Short mmCIF file of C-alpha atoms and ligand atoms in Angstrom, two decimals:
data_model
loop_
_atom_site.label_atom_id
_atom_site.label_comp_id
_atom_site.label_asym_id
_atom_site.label_seq_id
_atom_site.Cartn_x
_atom_site.Cartn_y
_atom_site.Cartn_z
CA UNK A 1 -11.73 -119.76 -15.67
CA UNK A 2 -12.47 -116.28 -16.58
CA UNK A 3 -16.15 -116.68 -15.75
CA UNK A 4 -15.51 -118.20 -12.47
CA UNK A 5 -13.06 -115.22 -11.70
CA UNK A 6 -15.74 -112.79 -12.54
CA UNK A 7 -18.38 -114.43 -10.31
CA UNK A 8 -16.04 -114.64 -7.55
CA UNK A 9 -15.42 -110.98 -7.72
CA UNK A 10 -19.07 -110.04 -7.84
CA UNK A 11 -19.54 -112.24 -4.74
CA UNK A 12 -16.63 -110.27 -3.15
CA UNK A 13 -17.90 -107.05 -4.18
CA UNK A 14 -21.48 -107.54 -2.84
CA UNK A 15 -19.96 -108.77 0.36
CA UNK A 16 -17.76 -105.67 0.52
CA UNK A 17 -20.76 -103.48 -0.08
CA UNK A 18 -22.85 -104.98 2.72
CA UNK A 19 -20.24 -105.32 5.45
CA UNK A 20 -18.09 -102.42 4.64
CA UNK A 21 -19.88 -99.22 3.99
CA UNK A 22 -16.26 -97.89 3.21
CA UNK A 23 -16.39 -99.51 -0.22
CA UNK A 24 -19.43 -97.12 -1.20
CA UNK A 25 -17.50 -94.22 0.17
CA UNK A 26 -14.51 -95.21 -1.64
CA UNK A 27 -16.51 -94.97 -4.87
CA UNK A 28 -17.76 -91.55 -4.05
CA UNK A 29 -14.04 -90.46 -3.36
CA UNK A 30 -12.84 -92.13 -6.59
CA UNK A 31 -15.45 -90.20 -8.59
CA UNK A 32 -13.82 -87.05 -7.38
CA UNK A 33 -10.36 -87.96 -7.47
CA UNK A 34 -9.26 -86.79 -10.96
CA UNK A 35 -10.63 -83.24 -10.36
CA UNK A 36 -9.11 -83.13 -6.76
CA UNK A 37 -5.73 -84.12 -8.32
CA UNK A 38 -5.40 -87.27 -6.12
CA UNK A 39 -4.50 -89.57 -9.05
CA UNK A 40 -1.03 -89.63 -10.69
CA UNK A 41 1.01 -92.06 -12.71
CA UNK A 42 4.19 -93.78 -11.85
CA UNK A 43 6.50 -95.50 -14.48
CA UNK A 44 8.31 -98.71 -13.99
CA UNK A 45 11.44 -99.19 -16.20
CA UNK A 46 11.69 -102.31 -18.41
CA UNK A 47 15.42 -103.28 -18.81
CA UNK A 48 16.99 -104.77 -22.02
CA UNK A 49 18.77 -107.63 -20.60
CA UNK A 50 21.45 -107.87 -23.30
CA UNK A 51 22.42 -104.06 -23.15
CA UNK A 52 21.31 -103.00 -19.93
CA UNK A 53 19.42 -99.99 -21.44
CA UNK A 54 16.08 -98.68 -20.45
CA UNK A 55 13.98 -97.52 -23.36
CA UNK A 56 10.65 -98.53 -22.16
CA UNK A 57 8.23 -98.23 -19.10
CA UNK A 58 5.01 -99.41 -17.90
CA UNK A 59 2.56 -96.66 -16.74
CA UNK A 60 1.07 -97.70 -13.40
CA UNK A 61 -1.88 -95.58 -11.88
CA UNK A 62 -1.55 -94.38 -8.27
CA UNK A 63 -4.38 -92.75 -5.81
CA UNK A 64 -3.59 -90.92 -2.77
CA UNK A 65 -6.80 -90.10 -0.94
CA UNK A 66 -7.16 -87.96 2.12
CA UNK A 67 -9.35 -90.41 3.96
CA UNK A 68 -7.96 -93.76 2.75
CA UNK A 69 -4.16 -92.86 2.07
CA UNK A 70 -2.62 -94.83 -0.67
CA UNK A 71 -5.05 -97.07 -2.34
CA UNK A 72 -3.70 -99.89 -4.42
CA UNK A 73 -4.80 -100.13 -8.12
CA UNK A 74 -5.50 -103.70 -7.52
CA UNK A 75 -8.27 -102.51 -5.22
CA UNK A 76 -9.74 -99.39 -6.95
CA UNK A 77 -9.42 -100.38 -10.76
CA UNK A 78 -11.93 -103.44 -10.24
CA UNK A 79 -14.13 -100.69 -8.44
CA UNK A 80 -13.69 -98.35 -11.33
CA UNK A 81 -14.68 -101.20 -13.81
CA UNK A 82 -17.56 -102.11 -11.74
CA UNK A 83 -19.02 -98.44 -11.59
CA UNK A 84 -17.95 -97.48 -15.15
CA UNK A 85 -15.60 -94.87 -13.80
CA UNK A 86 -12.73 -96.93 -15.66
CA UNK A 87 -13.58 -95.16 -18.91
CA UNK A 88 -12.80 -91.56 -17.44
CA UNK A 89 -9.87 -92.84 -15.50
CA UNK A 90 -8.29 -94.92 -18.56
CA UNK A 91 -8.69 -91.96 -20.73
CA UNK A 92 -6.93 -89.67 -18.00
CA UNK A 93 -4.07 -92.14 -17.74
CA UNK A 94 -3.66 -92.13 -21.56
CA UNK A 95 -3.55 -88.29 -21.63
CA UNK A 96 -1.07 -88.15 -18.84
CA UNK A 97 1.12 -90.59 -20.52
CA UNK A 98 1.18 -88.51 -23.68
CA UNK A 99 1.80 -85.32 -21.82
CA UNK A 100 4.84 -87.01 -20.15
CA UNK A 101 6.13 -88.49 -23.30
CA UNK A 102 5.65 -85.08 -25.05
CA UNK A 103 7.98 -83.50 -22.17
CA UNK A 104 10.56 -86.24 -22.53
CA UNK A 105 10.66 -85.73 -26.21
CA UNK A 106 11.21 -82.12 -25.84
CA UNK A 107 14.26 -83.01 -23.56
CA UNK A 108 15.60 -85.28 -26.31
CA UNK A 109 14.42 -88.55 -25.20
CA UNK A 110 12.73 -89.31 -28.35
CA UNK A 111 12.40 -93.15 -28.62
CA UNK A 112 10.98 -93.85 -25.15
CA UNK A 113 8.17 -96.27 -25.47
CA UNK A 114 5.40 -96.51 -22.80
CA UNK A 115 3.25 -99.51 -22.03
CA UNK A 116 -0.35 -98.63 -20.94
CA UNK A 117 -2.78 -100.93 -19.16
CA UNK A 118 -6.19 -101.14 -20.83
CA UNK A 119 -9.01 -102.70 -18.86
CA UNK A 120 -11.17 -105.27 -20.67
CA UNK A 121 -14.10 -102.70 -20.29
CA UNK A 122 -12.23 -100.14 -22.20
CA UNK A 123 -11.22 -102.65 -24.87
CA UNK A 124 -14.93 -103.37 -25.62
CA UNK A 125 -15.38 -99.71 -26.35
CA UNK A 126 -15.85 -98.98 -30.09
CA UNK A 127 -14.24 -95.60 -29.87
CA UNK A 128 -10.97 -96.79 -28.07
CA UNK A 129 -8.89 -96.53 -31.18
CA UNK A 130 -10.12 -93.00 -32.00
CA UNK A 131 -9.54 -91.84 -28.23
CA UNK A 132 -5.98 -93.15 -28.51
CA UNK A 133 -5.56 -91.40 -31.92
CA UNK A 134 -6.82 -88.25 -30.66
CA UNK A 135 -4.23 -87.90 -27.70
CA UNK A 136 -1.41 -89.04 -29.98
CA UNK A 137 -2.21 -86.43 -32.46
CA UNK A 138 -2.88 -83.65 -29.71
CA UNK A 139 0.38 -84.30 -28.09
CA UNK A 140 2.33 -85.22 -31.42
CA UNK A 141 3.34 -88.69 -30.07
CA UNK A 142 4.24 -91.25 -32.76
CA UNK A 143 2.13 -94.49 -32.16
CA UNK A 144 5.16 -96.51 -31.98
CA UNK A 145 5.80 -94.87 -28.55
CA UNK A 146 2.85 -96.52 -27.16
CA UNK A 147 2.12 -100.21 -26.18
CA UNK A 148 -1.17 -101.36 -25.26
CA UNK A 149 -1.18 -103.97 -22.45
CA UNK A 150 -4.37 -106.28 -22.74
CA UNK A 151 -4.92 -109.22 -20.52
CA UNK A 152 -5.94 -112.71 -21.93
CA UNK A 153 -9.35 -112.22 -20.45
CA UNK A 154 -10.08 -109.27 -22.65
CA UNK A 155 -9.30 -111.21 -25.74
CA UNK A 156 -12.38 -113.37 -26.45
CA UNK A 157 -12.19 -115.40 -29.61
CA UNK A 158 -14.43 -113.15 -31.61
CA UNK A 159 -14.52 -111.02 -34.71
CA UNK A 160 -14.80 -108.02 -32.56
CA UNK A 161 -11.67 -108.67 -30.67
CA UNK A 162 -9.81 -109.30 -34.16
CA UNK A 163 -11.26 -106.13 -35.50
CA UNK A 164 -10.26 -104.15 -32.54
CA UNK A 165 -6.62 -105.54 -32.57
CA UNK A 166 -6.38 -104.70 -36.35
CA UNK A 167 -7.50 -101.29 -35.81
CA UNK A 168 -4.96 -100.84 -33.10
CA UNK A 169 -2.21 -102.53 -35.24
CA UNK A 170 -3.09 -100.26 -38.18
CA UNK A 171 -2.71 -97.11 -35.87
CA UNK A 172 0.72 -98.37 -35.43
CA UNK A 173 0.77 -98.93 -31.54
CA UNK A 174 2.40 -102.03 -30.13
CA UNK A 175 0.14 -104.74 -28.56
CA UNK A 176 1.14 -106.83 -25.65
CA UNK A 177 -0.38 -109.71 -23.68
CA UNK A 178 -0.26 -108.84 -19.99
CA UNK A 179 -0.18 -111.71 -17.43
CA UNK A 180 0.70 -114.15 -20.16
CA UNK A 181 -0.03 -117.82 -19.27
CA UNK A 182 -2.63 -117.05 -16.47
CA UNK A 183 -5.78 -117.04 -18.72
CA UNK A 184 -6.63 -119.73 -21.30
CA UNK A 185 -6.79 -120.32 -25.10
CA UNK A 186 -3.44 -118.47 -25.33
CA UNK A 187 -2.12 -120.45 -28.15
CA UNK A 188 -5.11 -120.12 -30.25
CA UNK A 189 -5.29 -116.41 -30.07
CA UNK A 190 -1.45 -116.19 -30.62
CA UNK A 191 -2.17 -117.66 -34.12
CA UNK A 192 -5.12 -115.43 -34.80
CA UNK A 193 -4.27 -112.06 -33.40
CA UNK A 194 -1.62 -109.49 -34.35
CA UNK A 195 0.23 -109.51 -31.08
CA UNK A 196 3.58 -107.92 -30.63
CA UNK A 197 4.67 -108.67 -26.96
CA UNK A 198 4.29 -111.40 -24.38
CA UNK A 199 4.62 -110.40 -20.83
CA UNK A 200 5.42 -113.37 -18.71
CA UNK A 201 3.30 -113.24 -15.71
CA UNK A 202 4.95 -112.72 -12.16
CA UNK A 203 3.78 -116.02 -10.72
CA UNK A 204 5.85 -118.04 -13.02
CA UNK A 205 8.87 -115.60 -12.74
CA UNK A 206 8.77 -115.70 -8.98
CA UNK A 207 10.50 -118.97 -8.54
CA UNK A 208 12.40 -119.52 -11.55
CA UNK A 209 15.76 -121.29 -10.95
CA UNK A 210 14.29 -122.83 -7.83
CA UNK A 211 11.11 -124.50 -8.93
CA UNK A 212 11.45 -126.71 -12.07
CA UNK A 213 7.98 -126.13 -13.33
CA UNK A 214 8.12 -122.50 -13.21
CA UNK A 215 11.49 -122.56 -14.90
CA UNK A 216 10.24 -124.90 -17.57
CA UNK A 217 7.27 -122.66 -18.20
CA UNK A 218 9.14 -119.51 -18.36
CA UNK A 219 11.71 -120.92 -20.78
CA UNK A 220 8.98 -122.40 -22.95
CA UNK A 221 7.14 -118.99 -23.14
CA UNK A 222 10.50 -117.32 -24.28
CA UNK A 223 11.03 -119.97 -26.92
CA UNK A 224 7.55 -119.56 -27.93
CA UNK A 225 7.76 -115.74 -28.31
CA UNK A 226 11.11 -116.29 -30.26
CA UNK A 227 9.61 -118.63 -32.69
CA UNK A 228 6.67 -116.43 -33.34
CA UNK A 229 8.81 -113.38 -33.74
CA UNK A 230 7.49 -111.63 -30.78
CA UNK A 231 9.20 -109.59 -27.94
CA UNK A 232 9.16 -111.18 -24.53
CA UNK A 233 9.50 -109.66 -21.23
CA UNK A 234 9.56 -111.01 -17.72
CA UNK A 235 7.64 -109.31 -14.84
CA UNK A 236 8.25 -109.33 -11.17
CA UNK A 237 11.89 -109.71 -11.19
CA UNK A 238 13.27 -109.24 -7.62
CA UNK A 239 16.52 -111.16 -7.42
CA UNK A 240 19.79 -111.47 -9.06
CA UNK A 241 19.33 -115.34 -9.62
CA UNK A 242 16.12 -114.56 -11.70
CA UNK A 243 18.09 -112.05 -13.92
CA UNK A 244 20.86 -114.72 -14.53
CA UNK A 245 18.19 -117.28 -15.47
CA UNK A 246 16.53 -115.15 -17.82
CA UNK A 247 19.62 -113.95 -19.45
CA UNK A 248 20.69 -117.54 -20.11
CA UNK A 249 17.19 -118.28 -21.44
CA UNK A 250 17.66 -115.27 -23.93
CA UNK A 251 14.73 -113.25 -22.41
CA UNK A 252 14.91 -109.77 -24.20
CA UNK A 253 13.57 -107.64 -21.37
CA UNK A 254 12.82 -107.70 -17.59
CA UNK A 255 11.02 -105.42 -15.30
CA UNK A 256 10.63 -105.60 -11.50
CA UNK A 257 11.80 -104.40 -7.96
CA UNK A 258 15.31 -105.68 -8.67
CA UNK A 259 15.81 -102.87 -11.23
CA UNK A 260 13.31 -100.30 -9.96
CA UNK A 261 9.98 -99.92 -8.51
CA UNK A 262 7.39 -97.73 -10.41
CA UNK A 263 8.66 -94.19 -9.84
CA UNK A 264 7.79 -90.64 -10.64
CA UNK A 265 9.16 -88.81 -13.77
CA UNK A 266 11.41 -86.59 -11.76
CA UNK A 267 13.18 -89.57 -10.22
CA UNK A 268 13.45 -91.10 -13.66
CA UNK A 269 15.33 -88.21 -14.99
CA UNK A 270 17.50 -88.04 -11.95
CA UNK A 271 18.36 -91.75 -12.16
CA UNK A 272 19.86 -90.87 -15.68
CA UNK A 273 18.77 -94.15 -17.27
CA UNK A 274 19.77 -94.51 -20.77
CA UNK A 275 16.85 -92.68 -22.31
CA UNK A 276 17.52 -92.28 -25.85
P1 C2E B 301 -0.19 -105.47 -13.67
O1 C2E B 301 -0.44 -104.68 -14.99
O2 C2E B 301 0.23 -106.82 -13.82
O3 C2E B 301 1.07 -104.72 -13.14
C1 C2E B 301 1.99 -105.06 -12.43
C2 C2E B 301 2.06 -104.99 -10.81
O4 C2E B 301 3.20 -105.53 -10.25
C3 C2E B 301 2.16 -103.50 -10.50
O5 C2E B 301 1.23 -103.44 -9.43
C4 C2E B 301 3.63 -103.27 -10.11
O6 C2E B 301 3.86 -102.26 -9.35
C5 C2E B 301 3.91 -104.70 -9.44
N1 C2E B 301 5.33 -104.86 -9.59
C6 C2E B 301 6.27 -104.57 -10.45
N2 C2E B 301 7.51 -105.18 -10.06
C7 C2E B 301 7.25 -106.03 -9.24
C8 C2E B 301 8.09 -106.96 -8.37
O7 C2E B 301 9.38 -107.12 -8.56
N3 C2E B 301 7.55 -107.75 -7.50
C9 C2E B 301 6.19 -107.64 -7.17
N4 C2E B 301 5.75 -108.28 -6.20
N5 C2E B 301 5.23 -106.73 -7.85
C10 C2E B 301 5.98 -105.88 -8.80
P2 C2E B 301 0.37 -102.12 -9.07
O8 C2E B 301 1.11 -100.96 -9.67
O9 C2E B 301 -0.13 -102.27 -7.78
O10 C2E B 301 -0.77 -102.48 -10.08
C11 C2E B 301 -1.74 -103.61 -9.97
C12 C2E B 301 -2.55 -103.85 -11.08
O11 C2E B 301 -3.46 -102.81 -11.20
C13 C2E B 301 -1.75 -103.94 -12.41
O12 C2E B 301 -1.25 -105.27 -12.62
C14 C2E B 301 -2.85 -103.66 -13.40
O13 C2E B 301 -3.69 -104.89 -13.52
C15 C2E B 301 -3.78 -102.65 -12.60
N6 C2E B 301 -3.46 -101.27 -13.09
C16 C2E B 301 -2.41 -100.31 -12.80
N7 C2E B 301 -2.50 -99.22 -13.27
C17 C2E B 301 -3.47 -99.37 -14.12
C18 C2E B 301 -4.02 -98.48 -15.28
O14 C2E B 301 -3.56 -97.35 -15.38
N8 C2E B 301 -5.12 -99.01 -15.91
C19 C2E B 301 -5.59 -100.22 -15.67
N9 C2E B 301 -6.76 -100.52 -16.47
N10 C2E B 301 -5.20 -100.99 -14.79
C20 C2E B 301 -4.10 -100.57 -13.97
CA1 CA B 302 0.35 -104.55 -17.03
CA1 CA B 303 1.31 -108.02 -15.42
CA1 CA B 304 -2.01 -108.51 -13.13
#
């Protein structure tokens, strides 16, 4: 499935390049985006469904370019991955998150946890753990304040993946599987790899309570997580009915527009979420 996806993307990319010169122009703009201050990070609250408290967020990158306006990360992250810019961008996000956590810690919000998306390309880099460690020490952030989100696609069944995950685990950061259920070999790597959190993909959450297959899959993932002693979080929660369903199914956490869109740090402080 993964190989097919990649091939499909290549085709799409080539196609874009030939018929839309914009794609090449976009690349040159993205290259300068960091120094021009066009990138920033928004944070989406993750709600504890039994207490209603918010003690964690997912960091999501944003790009506002003068020529293109707001470009979705779903568009420019693949471009960054293809061009290698992802390494610079990924490291920039990591530093921004640490800077933000340091500010919040200074204001007394000491146990906020932040989930960061790590591209499969970054995950393959030998020095990823050292880079994370560098920023954690520079900004004096406890590793337990960071959660690394990796998609199933990044986790190949290899010694290399296992070694990398063990190094991250030893560092003390949390490891979560993003878009859980959309890749393959899930059960096998759950047995083999030191994972802490499962994030149920939005595509399953979308119609829970309405579509019996999605309901069954979501409930099963929640049970699976609990049986394995993992945390579980549902993504893309937009309706109250979904919240009710997830509460009944004993899902620990939820994230989605129903609670909040990804927002800036000022807004988060103004909302007076329970940030303790
Ligand atoms: P993702 O990691 O699966 O992130 C979830 C996406 O769902 C985000 O889109 C988020 O804004 C959106 N979302 C949150 N709640 C809801 C909801 O209730 N309904 C719907 N329909 N959508 C919701 P976003 O921010 O556009 O990011 C898209 C993708 O771009 C992310 O998917 C992730 O794969 C990638 N991405 C974003 N930021 C980063 C980053 O800093 N680094 C890397 N490597 N990838 C990133
Ligand atoms: Ca994610
Ligand atoms: Ca996701
Ligand atoms: Ca996704």
